[in-house]
JSON list of C-alpha atoms in Angstrom, two decimals:
[
{"chain": "O", "resi": 22, "resn": "MET", "atom": "CA", "xyz": [9.13, -31.51, -15.50]},
{"chain": "O", "resi": 23, "resn": "LEU", "atom": "CA", "xyz": [10.70, -28.32, -16.87]},
{"chain": "O", "resi": 24, "resn": "SER", "atom": "CA", "xyz": [12.46, -29.18, -20.15]},
{"chain": "O", "resi": 25, "resn": "GLU", "atom": "CA", "xyz": [13.33, -25.78, -21.59]},
{"chain": "O", "resi": 26, "resn": "TYR", "atom": "CA", "xyz": [13.54, -22.23, -20.36]},
{"chain": "O", "resi": 27, "resn": "TYR", "atom": "CA", "xyz": [14.57, -18.76, -21.48]},
{"chain": "O", "resi": 28, "resn": "ILE", "atom": "CA", "xyz": [17.01, -16.29, -19.97]},
{"chain": "O", "resi": 29, "resn": "LYS", "atom": "CA", "xyz": [17.13, -12.88, -21.65]},
{"chain": "O", "resi": 30, "resn": "ASN", "atom": "CA", "xyz": [15.51, -14.30, -24.79]},
{"chain": "O", "resi": 31, "resn": "LYS", "atom": "CA", "xyz": [18.04, -17.11, -25.05]},
{"chain": "O", "resi": 32, "resn": "LYS", "atom": "CA", "xyz": [16.65, -20.63, -25.03]},
{"chain": "O", "resi": 33, "resn": "TYR", "atom": "CA", "xyz": [18.14, -23.35, -22.84]},
{"chain": "O", "resi": 34, "resn": "LYS", "atom": "CA", "xyz": [17.30, -27.01, -22.41]},
{"chain": "O", "resi": 35, "resn": "LEU", "atom": "CA", "xyz": [17.24, -28.76, -19.08]},
{"chain": "O", "resi": 36, "resn": "GLU", "atom": "CA", "xyz": [18.29, -32.37, -19.45]},
{"chain": "O", "resi": 37, "resn": "SER", "atom": "CA", "xyz": [15.52, -34.73, -18.42]},
{"chain": "O", "resi": 38, "resn": "LYS", "atom": "CA", "xyz": [17.86, -37.64, -17.83]},
{"chain": "O", "resi": 39, "resn": "ILE", "atom": "CA", "xyz": [20.56, -36.77, -15.34]},
{"chain": "O", "resi": 40, "resn": "ASN", "atom": "CA", "xyz": [23.20, -38.97, -13.78]},
{"chain": "O", "resi": 41, "resn": "LYS", "atom": "CA", "xyz": [22.25, -39.37, -10.14]},
{"chain": "O", "resi": 42, "resn": "LYS", "atom": "CA", "xyz": [25.77, -38.34, -9.17]},
{"chain": "O", "resi": 43, "resn": "GLU", "atom": "CA", "xyz": [25.06, -34.89, -10.62]},
{"chain": "O", "resi": 44, "resn": "LEU", "atom": "CA", "xyz": [21.92, -34.39, -8.53]},
{"chain": "O", "resi": 45, "resn": "ILE", "atom": "CA", "xyz": [22.10, -32.05, -5.57]},
{"chain": "O", "resi": 46, "resn": "ALA", "atom": "CA", "xyz": [19.75, -32.41, -2.61]},
{"chain": "O", "resi": 47, "resn": "ILE", "atom": "CA", "xyz": [17.68, -29.34, -1.82]},
{"chain": "O", "resi": 48, "resn": "GLY", "atom": "CA", "xyz": [19.61, -28.51, 1.37]},
{"chain": "O", "resi": 49, "resn": "ASP", "atom": "CA", "xyz": [22.98, -28.79, -0.37]},
{"chain": "O", "resi": 50, "resn": "PHE", "atom": "CA", "xyz": [21.65, -26.79, -3.32]},
{"chain": "O", "resi": 51, "resn": "LEU", "atom": "CA", "xyz": [20.76, -23.96, -0.95]},
{"chain": "O", "resi": 52, "resn": "LYS", "atom": "CA", "xyz": [24.29, -24.06, 0.49]},
{"chain": "O", "resi": 53, "resn": "ILE", "atom": "CA", "xyz": [25.74, -23.81, -3.02]},
{"chain": "O", "resi": 54, "resn": "LEU", "atom": "CA", "xyz": [23.59, -20.75, -3.70]},
{"chain": "O", "resi": 55, "resn": "LYS", "atom": "CA", "xyz": [24.92, -19.08, -0.56]},
{"chain": "O", "resi": 56, "resn": "CYS", "atom": "CA", "xyz": [28.51, -19.93, -1.53]},
{"chain": "O", "resi": 57, "resn": "GLU", "atom": "CA", "xyz": [27.83, -18.31, -4.91]},
{"chain": "O", "resi": 58, "resn": "LYS", "atom": "CA", "xyz": [26.68, -15.16, -3.06]},
{"chain": "O", "resi": 59, "resn": "ILE", "atom": "CA", "xyz": [23.12, -15.71, -4.23]},
{"chain": "O", "resi": 60, "resn": "GLU", "atom": "CA", "xyz": [21.15, -14.34, -1.30]},
{"chain": "O", "resi": 61, "resn": "ASN", "atom": "CA", "xyz": [17.46, -14.09, -0.39]},
{"chain": "O", "resi": 62, "resn": "VAL", "atom": "CA", "xyz": [16.62, -17.69, -1.29]},
{"chain": "O", "resi": 63, "resn": "THR", "atom": "CA", "xyz": [15.16, -20.02, 1.33]},
{"chain": "O", "resi": 64, "resn": "LEU", "atom": "CA", "xyz": [13.97, -23.61, 1.44]},
{"chain": "O", "resi": 65, "resn": "LYS", "atom": "CA", "xyz": [10.45, -22.21, 1.46]},
{"chain": "O", "resi": 66, "resn": "ASN", "atom": "CA", "xyz": [11.17, -20.33, -1.79]},
{"chain": "O", "resi": 67, "resn": "LEU", "atom": "CA", "xyz": [12.53, -23.44, -3.49]},
{"chain": "O", "resi": 68, "resn": "ARG", "atom": "CA", "xyz": [9.53, -25.53, -2.43]},
{"chain": "O", "resi": 69, "resn": "GLU", "atom": "CA", "xyz": [7.09, -22.84, -3.53]},
{"chain": "O", "resi": 70, "resn": "TRP", "atom": "CA", "xyz": [8.78, -22.42, -6.92]},
{"chain": "O", "resi": 71, "resn": "ASP", "atom": "CA", "xyz": [8.72, -26.18, -7.40]},
{"chain": "O", "resi": 72, "resn": "ASN", "atom": "CA", "xyz": [5.05, -26.50, -6.41]},
{"chain": "O", "resi": 73, "resn": "LYS", "atom": "CA", "xyz": [4.10, -23.67, -8.75]},
{"chain": "O", "resi": 74, "resn": "LYS", "atom": "CA", "xyz": [6.15, -25.21, -11.57]},
{"chain": "O", "resi": 75, "resn": "LEU", "atom": "CA", "xyz": [8.47, -22.25, -11.85]},
{"chain": "O", "resi": 76, "resn": "LEU", "atom": "CA", "xyz": [11.68, -24.00, -10.79]},
{"chain": "O", "resi": 77, "resn": "GLN", "atom": "CA", "xyz": [10.83, -27.68, -10.94]},
{"chain": "O", "resi": 78, "resn": "ALA", "atom": "CA", "xyz": [13.13, -30.04, -9.09]},
{"chain": "O", "resi": 79, "resn": "PHE", "atom": "CA", "xyz": [13.96, -33.62, -9.95]},
{"chain": "O", "resi": 80, "resn": "ARG", "atom": "CA", "xyz": [12.14, -36.11, -7.75]},
{"chain": "O", "resi": 81, "resn": "VAL", "atom": "CA", "xyz": [13.99, -39.20, -6.60]},
{"chain": "O", "resi": 82, "resn": "ALA", "atom": "CA", "xyz": [12.64, -41.99, -4.41]},
{"chain": "O", "resi": 83, "resn": "HIS", "atom": "CA", "xyz": [14.61, -41.97, -1.20]},
{"chain": "O", "resi": 84, "resn": "GLY", "atom": "CA", "xyz": [14.50, -43.64, 2.21]},
{"chain": "O", "resi": 85, "resn": "PRO", "atom": "CA", "xyz": [12.54, -46.55, 3.64]},
{"chain": "O", "resi": 86, "resn": "ILE", "atom": "CA", "xyz": [9.18, -44.85, 2.99]},
{"chain": "O", "resi": 87, "resn": "ARG", "atom": "CA", "xyz": [10.17, -44.13, -0.63]},
{"chain": "O", "resi": 88, "resn": "GLU", "atom": "CA", "xyz": [9.52, -40.42, -0.18]},
{"chain": "O", "resi": 89, "resn": "LYS", "atom": "CA", "xyz": [10.27, -38.35, -3.26]},
{"chain": "O", "resi": 90, "resn": "VAL", "atom": "CA", "xyz": [12.97, -35.85, -2.39]},
{"chain": "O", "resi": 91, "resn": "ARG", "atom": "CA", "xyz": [13.72, -32.68, -4.36]},
{"chain": "O", "resi": 92, "resn": "TYR", "atom": "CA", "xyz": [17.02, -32.61, -6.23]},
{"chain": "O", "resi": 93, "resn": "TYR", "atom": "CA", "xyz": [18.63, -29.95, -8.39]},
{"chain": "O", "resi": 94, "resn": "THR", "atom": "CA", "xyz": [21.49, -29.57, -10.82]},
{"chain": "O", "resi": 95, "resn": "LYS", "atom": "CA", "xyz": [23.93, -26.76, -11.49]},
{"chain": "O", "resi": 96, "resn": "GLN", "atom": "CA", "xyz": [21.72, -25.68, -14.39]},
{"chain": "O", "resi": 97, "resn": "HIS", "atom": "CA", "xyz": [19.07, -24.66, -11.90]},
{"chain": "O", "resi": 98, "resn": "ILE", "atom": "CA", "xyz": [21.41, -21.99, -10.51]},
{"chain": "O", "resi": 99, "resn": "ASN", "atom": "CA", "xyz": [21.05, -19.86, -13.64]},
{"chain": "O", "resi": 100, "resn": "ILE", "atom": "CA", "xyz": [17.27, -20.09, -13.39]},
{"chain": "O", "resi": 101, "resn": "VAL", "atom": "CA", "xyz": [17.39, -19.01, -9.73]},
{"chain": "O", "resi": 102, "resn": "ILE", "atom": "CA", "xyz": [19.49, -15.98, -10.69]},
{"chain": "O", "resi": 103, "resn": "GLU", "atom": "CA", "xyz": [16.96, -15.05, -13.39]},
{"chain": "O", "resi": 104, "resn": "ILE", "atom": "CA", "xyz": [14.03, -15.48, -11.00]},
{"chain": "O", "resi": 105, "resn": "LEU", "atom": "CA", "xyz": [15.67, -13.15, -8.48]},
{"chain": "O", "resi": 106, "resn": "ARG", "atom": "CA", "xyz": [16.42, -10.59, -11.19]},
{"chain": "O", "resi": 107, "resn": "LEU", "atom": "CA", "xyz": [12.80, -10.54, -12.30]},
{"chain": "O", "resi": 108, "resn": "LYS", "atom": "CA", "xyz": [11.60, -10.37, -8.70]},
{"chain": "O", "resi": 109, "resn": "SER", "atom": "CA", "xyz": [13.78, -7.29, -8.19]},
{"chain": "O", "resi": 110, "resn": "LEU", "atom": "CA", "xyz": [11.84, -5.66, -11.04]},
{"chain": "O", "resi": 111, "resn": "GLY", "atom": "CA", "xyz": [8.59, -6.27, -9.17]},
{"chain": "O", "resi": 112, "resn": "PHE", "atom": "CA", "xyz": [7.47, -9.33, -11.13]},
{"chain": "O", "resi": 113, "resn": "GLU", "atom": "CA", "xyz": [5.23, -11.85, -9.38]},
{"chain": "O", "resi": 114, "resn": "ILE", "atom": "CA", "xyz": [5.49, -15.61, -9.96]},
{"chain": "O", "resi": 115, "resn": "PRO", "atom": "CA", "xyz": [2.84, -15.73, -12.76]},
{"chain": "O", "resi": 116, "resn": "ASP", "atom": "CA", "xyz": [4.73, -13.02, -14.68]},
{"chain": "O", "resi": 117, "resn": "ILE", "atom": "CA", "xyz": [8.11, -14.65, -14.03]},
{"chain": "O", "resi": 118, "resn": "LYS", "atom": "CA", "xyz": [6.76, -17.90, -15.46]},
{"chain": "O", "resi": 119, "resn": "LYS", "atom": "CA", "xyz": [5.67, -16.08, -18.61]},
{"chain": "O", "resi": 120, "resn": "VAL", "atom": "CA", "xyz": [9.17, -14.68, -19.09]},
{"chain": "O", "resi": 121, "resn": "ILE", "atom": "CA", "xyz": [11.16, -17.82, -18.26]},
{"chain": "O", "resi": 122, "resn": "LEU", "atom": "CA", "xyz": [8.87, -20.50, -19.68]},
{"chain": "O", "resi": 123, "resn": "ASN", "atom": "CA", "xyz": [7.14, -18.69, -22.57]},
{"chain": "O", "resi": 124, "resn": "ASN", "atom": "CA", "xyz": [9.76, -16.06, -23.44]},
{"chain": "O", "resi": 125, "resn": "THR", "atom": "CA", "xyz": [7.19, -13.29, -23.04]},
{"chain": "O", "resi": 126, "resn": "PRO", "atom": "CA", "xyz": [8.97, -9.91, -23.42]},
{"chain": "O", "resi": 127, "resn": "GLU", "atom": "CA", "xyz": [9.58, -8.22, -20.08]},
{"chain": "O", "resi": 128, "resn": "ASN", "atom": "CA", "xyz": [8.61, -4.84, -21.50]},
{"chain": "O", "resi": 129, "resn": "LEU", "atom": "CA", "xyz": [5.20, -6.17, -22.50]},
{"chain": "O", "resi": 130, "resn": "ILE", "atom": "CA", "xyz": [4.53, -7.37, -18.96]},
{"chain": "O", "resi": 131, "resn": "LEU", "atom": "CA", "xyz": [5.79, -4.08, -17.51]},
{"chain": "O", "resi": 132, "resn": "LEU", "atom": "CA", "xyz": [3.55, -2.17, -19.93]},
{"chain": "O", "resi": 133, "resn": "ASN", "atom": "CA", "xyz": [0.52, -4.20, -18.84]},
{"chain": "O", "resi": 134, "resn": "LYS", "atom": "CA", "xyz": [1.42, -3.62, -15.19]},
{"chain": "O", "resi": 135, "resn": "ASP", "atom": "CA", "xyz": [1.76, 0.11, -15.89]},
{"chain": "O", "resi": 136, "resn": "ILE", "atom": "CA", "xyz": [-1.66, 0.16, -17.55]},
{"chain": "O", "resi": 137, "resn": "ASP", "atom": "CA", "xyz": [-3.20, -1.68, -14.59]},
{"chain": "O", "resi": 138, "resn": "CYS", "atom": "CA", "xyz": [-1.47, 0.72, -12.19]},
{"chain": "O", "resi": 139, "resn": "LYS", "atom": "CA", "xyz": [-2.83, 3.74, -14.05]},
{"chain": "O", "resi": 140, "resn": "LYS", "atom": "CA", "xyz": [-6.32, 2.23, -14.00]},
{"chain": "O", "resi": 141, "resn": "ASN", "atom": "CA", "xyz": [-6.04, 1.72, -10.24]},
{"chain": "O", "resi": 142, "resn": "ILE", "atom": "CA", "xyz": [-4.80, 5.28, -9.75]},
{"chain": "O", "resi": 143, "resn": "LYS", "atom": "CA", "xyz": [-7.70, 6.59, -11.83]},
{"chain": "O", "resi": 144, "resn": "ASN", "atom": "CA", "xyz": [-10.16, 4.56, -9.75]},
{"chain": "O", "resi": 145, "resn": "ILE", "atom": "CA", "xyz": [-8.65, 5.94, -6.54]},
{"chain": "O", "resi": 146, "resn": "LYS", "atom": "CA", "xyz": [-8.83, 9.49, -7.89]},
{"chain": "O", "resi": 147, "resn": "ASP", "atom": "CA", "xyz": [-12.47, 8.95, -8.85]},
{"chain": "O", "resi": 148, "resn": "ILE", "atom": "CA", "xyz": [-13.24, 7.71, -5.34]},
{"chain": "O", "resi": 149, "resn": "ILE", "atom": "CA", "xyz": [-11.47, 10.70, -3.77]},
{"chain": "O", "resi": 150, "resn": "ARG", "atom": "CA", "xyz": [-13.25, 13.06, -6.15]},
{"chain": "O", "resi": 151, "resn": "ASN", "atom": "CA", "xyz": [-16.62, 11.57, -5.22]},
{"chain": "O", "resi": 152, "resn": "ILE", "atom": "CA", "xyz": [-15.81, 11.91, -1.52]},
{"chain": "O", "resi": 153, "resn": "ASN", "atom": "CA", "xyz": [-14.71, 15.51, -1.99]},
{"chain": "O", "resi": 154, "resn": "ASP", "atom": "CA", "xyz": [-17.84, 16.31, -3.99]},
{"chain": "O", "resi": 155, "resn": "LYS", "atom": "CA", "xyz": [-20.06, 14.87, -1.29]},
{"chain": "O", "resi": 156, "resn": "GLU", "atom": "CA", "xyz": [-18.12, 16.67, 1.43]},
{"chain": "O", "resi": 157, "resn": "LEU", "atom": "CA", "xyz": [-18.53, 19.99, -0.36]},
{"chain": "O", "resi": 158, "resn": "TYR", "atom": "CA", "xyz": [-22.19, 19.27, -1.05]},
{"chain": "O", "resi": 159, "resn": "ILE", "atom": "CA", "xyz": [-23.00, 18.33, 2.55]},
{"chain": "O", "resi": 160, "resn": "ILE", "atom": "CA", "xyz": [-20.47, 20.18, 4.72]},
{"chain": "O", "resi": 161, "resn": "LYS", "atom": "CA", "xyz": [-20.09, 23.47, 2.87]},
{"chain": "O", "resi": 162, "resn": "PRO", "atom": "CA", "xyz": [-23.71, 24.63, 3.49]},
{"chain": "O", "resi": 163, "resn": "MET", "atom": "CA", "xyz": [-23.35, 23.64, 7.15]},
{"chain": "O", "resi": 164, "resn": "ILE", "atom": "CA", "xyz": [-20.17, 25.68, 7.47]},
{"chain": "O", "resi": 165, "resn": "LYS", "atom": "CA", "xyz": [-21.82, 28.68, 5.83]},
{"chain": "O", "resi": 166, "resn": "ASN", "atom": "CA", "xyz": [-24.83, 28.44, 8.15]},
{"chain": "O", "resi": 167, "resn": "ALA", "atom": "CA", "xyz": [-22.55, 28.17, 11.17]},
{"chain": "O", "resi": 168, "resn": "LYS", "atom": "CA", "xyz": [-20.64, 31.27, 10.13]},
{"chain": "O", "resi": 169, "resn": "LYS", "atom": "CA", "xyz": [-23.88, 33.11, 9.49]},
{"chain": "O", "resi": 170, "resn": "TYR", "atom": "CA", "xyz": [-25.01, 32.25, 13.02]},
{"chain": "O", "resi": 171, "resn": "PHE", "atom": "CA", "xyz": [-21.78, 33.51, 14.58]},
{"chain": "O", "resi": 172, "resn": "LEU", "atom": "CA", "xyz": [-21.83, 36.67, 12.48]},
{"chain": "O", "resi": 173, "resn": "GLU", "atom": "CA", "xyz": [-25.44, 37.51, 13.29]},
{"chain": "O", "resi": 174, "resn": "GLN", "atom": "CA", "xyz": [-25.67, 36.33, 16.90]},
{"chain": "O", "resi": 175, "resn": "MET", "atom": "CA", "xyz": [-22.16, 37.02, 18.21]},
{"chain": "O", "resi": 176, "resn": "SER", "atom": "CA", "xyz": [-20.61, 39.35, 15.63]},
{"chain": "O", "resi": 177, "resn": "ILE", "atom": "CA", "xyz": [-17.62, 37.01, 15.23]},
{"chain": "O", "resi": 178, "resn": "LYS", "atom": "CA", "xyz": [-15.86, 37.08, 11.87]},
{"chain": "O", "resi": 179, "resn": "GLU", "atom": "CA", "xyz": [-12.71, 35.17, 12.71]},
{"chain": "O", "resi": 180, "resn": "LEU", "atom": "CA", "xyz": [-12.13, 32.59, 15.39]},
{"chain": "O", "resi": 181, "resn": "ASN", "atom": "CA", "xyz": [-9.24, 32.65, 17.85]},
{"chain": "O", "resi": 182, "resn": "TYR", "atom": "CA", "xyz": [-8.42, 31.05, 21.17]},
{"chain": "O", "resi": 183, "resn": "ASP", "atom": "CA", "xyz": [-10.12, 33.75, 23.27]},
{"chain": "O", "resi": 184, "resn": "ASP", "atom": "CA", "xyz": [-13.29, 33.53, 21.17]},
{"chain": "O", "resi": 185, "resn": "ILE", "atom": "CA", "xyz": [-13.47, 29.79, 21.72]},
{"chain": "O", "resi": 186, "resn": "LYS", "atom": "CA", "xyz": [-12.93, 30.18, 25.44]},
{"chain": "O", "resi": 187, "resn": "ASN", "atom": "CA", "xyz": [-15.51, 32.94, 25.79]},
{"chain": "O", "resi": 188, "resn": "ILE", "atom": "CA", "xyz": [-18.13, 31.11, 23.74]},
{"chain": "O", "resi": 189, "resn": "LEU", "atom": "CA", "xyz": [-17.77, 27.94, 25.78]},
{"chain": "O", "resi": 190, "resn": "ILE", "atom": "CA", "xyz": [-17.88, 29.83, 29.09]},
{"chain": "O", "resi": 191, "resn": "LYS", "atom": "CA", "xyz": [-20.85, 31.93, 28.02]},
{"chain": "O", "resi": 192, "resn": "ASN", "atom": "CA", "xyz": [-22.89, 28.97, 26.84]},
{"chain": "O", "resi": 193, "resn": "LYS", "atom": "CA", "xyz": [-22.04, 27.05, 30.00]},
{"chain": "O", "resi": 194, "resn": "TYR", "atom": "CA", "xyz": [-23.97, 29.59, 32.03]},
{"chain": "O", "resi": 195, "resn": "LEU", "atom": "CA", "xyz": [-26.76, 29.81, 29.45]},
{"chain": "O", "resi": 196, "resn": "ASN", "atom": "CA", "xyz": [-27.20, 26.01, 29.70]},
{"chain": "O", "resi": 197, "resn": "TYR", "atom": "CA", "xyz": [-26.84, 25.53, 25.94]},
{"chain": "O", "resi": 198, "resn": "ASP", "atom": "CA", "xyz": [-25.90, 22.10, 24.68]},
{"chain": "O", "resi": 199, "resn": "VAL", "atom": "CA", "xyz": [-22.11, 22.25, 24.75]},
{"chain": "O", "resi": 200, "resn": "GLY", "atom": "CA", "xyz": [-21.90, 19.48, 22.14]},
{"chain": "O", "resi": 201, "resn": "ILE", "atom": "CA", "xyz": [-23.80, 21.61, 19.63]},
{"chain": "O", "resi": 202, "resn": "ILE", "atom": "CA", "xyz": [-21.63, 24.62, 20.41]},
{"chain": "O", "resi": 203, "resn": "ILE", "atom": "CA", "xyz": [-18.46, 22.57, 19.91]},
{"chain": "O", "resi": 204, "resn": "PHE", "atom": "CA", "xyz": [-19.81, 21.24, 16.63]},
{"chain": "O", "resi": 205, "resn": "ALA", "atom": "CA", "xyz": [-20.57, 24.78, 15.49]},
{"chain": "O", "resi": 206, "resn": "LEU", "atom": "CA", "xyz": [-17.07, 25.88, 16.51]},
{"chain": "O", "resi": 207, "resn": "ILE", "atom": "CA", "xyz": [-15.55, 23.11, 14.41]},
{"chain": "O", "resi": 208, "resn": "LEU", "atom": "CA", "xyz": [-17.68, 24.12, 11.44]},
{"chain": "O", "resi": 209, "resn": "LEU", "atom": "CA", "xyz": [-16.65, 27.73, 11.86]},
{"chain": "O", "resi": 210, "resn": "SER", "atom": "CA", "xyz": [-13.02, 26.67, 12.14]},
{"chain": "O", "resi": 211, "resn": "SER", "atom": "CA", "xyz": [-13.39, 24.82, 8.85]},
{"chain": "O", "resi": 212, "resn": "PHE", "atom": "CA", "xyz": [-14.86, 27.90, 7.22]},
{"chain": "O", "resi": 213, "resn": "ASN", "atom": "CA", "xyz": [-12.07, 30.14, 8.51]},
{"chain": "O", "resi": 214, "resn": "CYS", "atom": "CA", "xyz": [-9.50, 27.76, 7.02]},
{"chain": "O", "resi": 215, "resn": "TYR", "atom": "CA", "xyz": [-11.18, 27.48, 3.63]},
{"chain": "O", "resi": 216, "resn": "ASP", "atom": "CA", "xyz": [-10.40, 30.08, 0.98]},
{"chain": "O", "resi": 217, "resn": "ILE", "atom": "CA", "xyz": [-13.41, 29.88, -1.31]},
{"chain": "O", "resi": 218, "resn": "ASP", "atom": "CA", "xyz": [-11.97, 32.20, -3.96]},
{"chain": "O", "resi": 219, "resn": "ASN", "atom": "CA", "xyz": [-8.82, 30.12, -4.43]},
{"chain": "O", "resi": 220, "resn": "ASP", "atom": "CA", "xyz": [-10.36, 26.80, -3.37]},
{"chain": "O", "resi": 221, "resn": "ILE", "atom": "CA", "xyz": [-7.60, 26.17, -0.81]},
{"chain": "O", "resi": 222, "resn": "PHE", "atom": "CA", "xyz": [-8.06, 24.50, 2.57]},
{"chain": "O", "resi": 223, "resn": "ASP", "atom": "CA", "xyz": [-5.41, 25.24, 5.21]},
{"chain": "O", "resi": 224, "resn": "SER", "atom": "CA", "xyz": [-5.29, 21.94, 7.09]},
{"chain": "O", "resi": 225, "resn": "TYR", "atom": "CA", "xyz": [-2.50, 23.13, 9.41]},
{"chain": "O", "resi": 226, "resn": "LYS", "atom": "CA", "xyz": [-4.53, 26.14, 10.52]},
{"chain": "O", "resi": 227, "resn": "PHE", "atom": "CA", "xyz": [-7.58, 23.94, 10.98]},
{"chain": "O", "resi": 228, "resn": "SER", "atom": "CA", "xyz": [-5.61, 21.52, 13.18]},
{"chain": "O", "resi": 229, "resn": "LYS", "atom": "CA", "xyz": [-4.52, 24.47, 15.33]},
{"chain": "O", "resi": 230, "resn": "TYR", "atom": "CA", "xyz": [-8.13, 25.55, 15.77]},
{"chain": "O", "resi": 231, "resn": "ILE", "atom": "CA", "xyz": [-9.17, 22.04, 16.80]},
{"chain": "O", "resi": 232, "resn": "ASP", "atom": "CA", "xyz": [-6.31, 21.91, 19.31]},
{"chain": "O", "resi": 233, "resn": "ASP", "atom": "CA", "xyz": [-7.51, 25.22, 20.77]},
{"chain": "O", "resi": 234, "resn": "ILE", "atom": "CA", "xyz": [-11.05, 23.89, 21.05]},
{"chain": "O", "resi": 235, "resn": "ALA", "atom": "CA", "xyz": [-9.82, 20.75, 22.81]},
{"chain": "O", "resi": 236, "resn": "ASP", "atom": "CA", "xyz": [-7.69, 22.82, 25.21]},
{"chain": "O", "resi": 237, "resn": "SER", "atom": "CA", "xyz": [-10.63, 25.08, 26.03]},
{"chain": "O", "resi": 238, "resn": "ILE", "atom": "CA", "xyz": [-12.91, 22.12, 26.68]},
{"chain": "O", "resi": 239, "resn": "ASN", "atom": "CA", "xyz": [-10.36, 20.55, 29.04]},
{"chain": "O", "resi": 240, "resn": "ASN", "atom": "CA", "xyz": [-9.79, 23.84, 30.87]},
{"chain": "O", "resi": 241, "resn": "ASN", "atom": "CA", "xyz": [-13.51, 24.47, 31.25]},
{"chain": "O", "resi": 242, "resn": "LYS", "atom": "CA", "xyz": [-14.14, 20.94, 32.51]},
{"chain": "O", "resi": 243, "resn": "LYS", "atom": "CA", "xyz": [-11.67, 21.60, 35.30]},
{"chain": "O", "resi": 244, "resn": "SER", "atom": "CA", "xyz": [-13.56, 24.76, 36.28]},
{"chain": "O", "resi": 245, "resn": "TYR", "atom": "CA", "xyz": [-17.01, 23.10, 36.35]}
]
């Protein structure tokens, strides 16, 4: 049973022997919290906090089956308020227990959380960097080869809606694999949207190209 606790570095003692008349059943305790304008607390919260030894209730034998019922005192209200305050700062139950039961400084916990957060961000950045490196390593040569093909075979330097339409129509009659042509068009679109000198990829422009390709495919399907 919880015997002492801390609120903002101040130590309090929770009496272990309480007059039964001062005990408040869990349902009534919840009503008192609501009357005190202490929101966002449910029976589920109280049971969880008790089970995890964060806000331990008094247990009193009650009823014909001698079931132990949870009871609280007015002292518990201050602990509830502190739990909610720490939760609003993003603290989880293990961290709240450290603050309330062990008087661990909040700033120390926040610092550790900040360090963990930065580590996670670094890991995510490393993953993204690896993906980008692989994309450049694999896709960039493909895009260059696609552009080389269009430059040499079709004298196309930039891609627009009419180019897409004409290429699809032309290759329809030449019986080329339309899937390969579409793939090449997408690669060329990527190349047109990538500024190698400044290392900038225009995703909006690329999306427009893809929309044009999709429209051309749909229009050509209707004419087949």
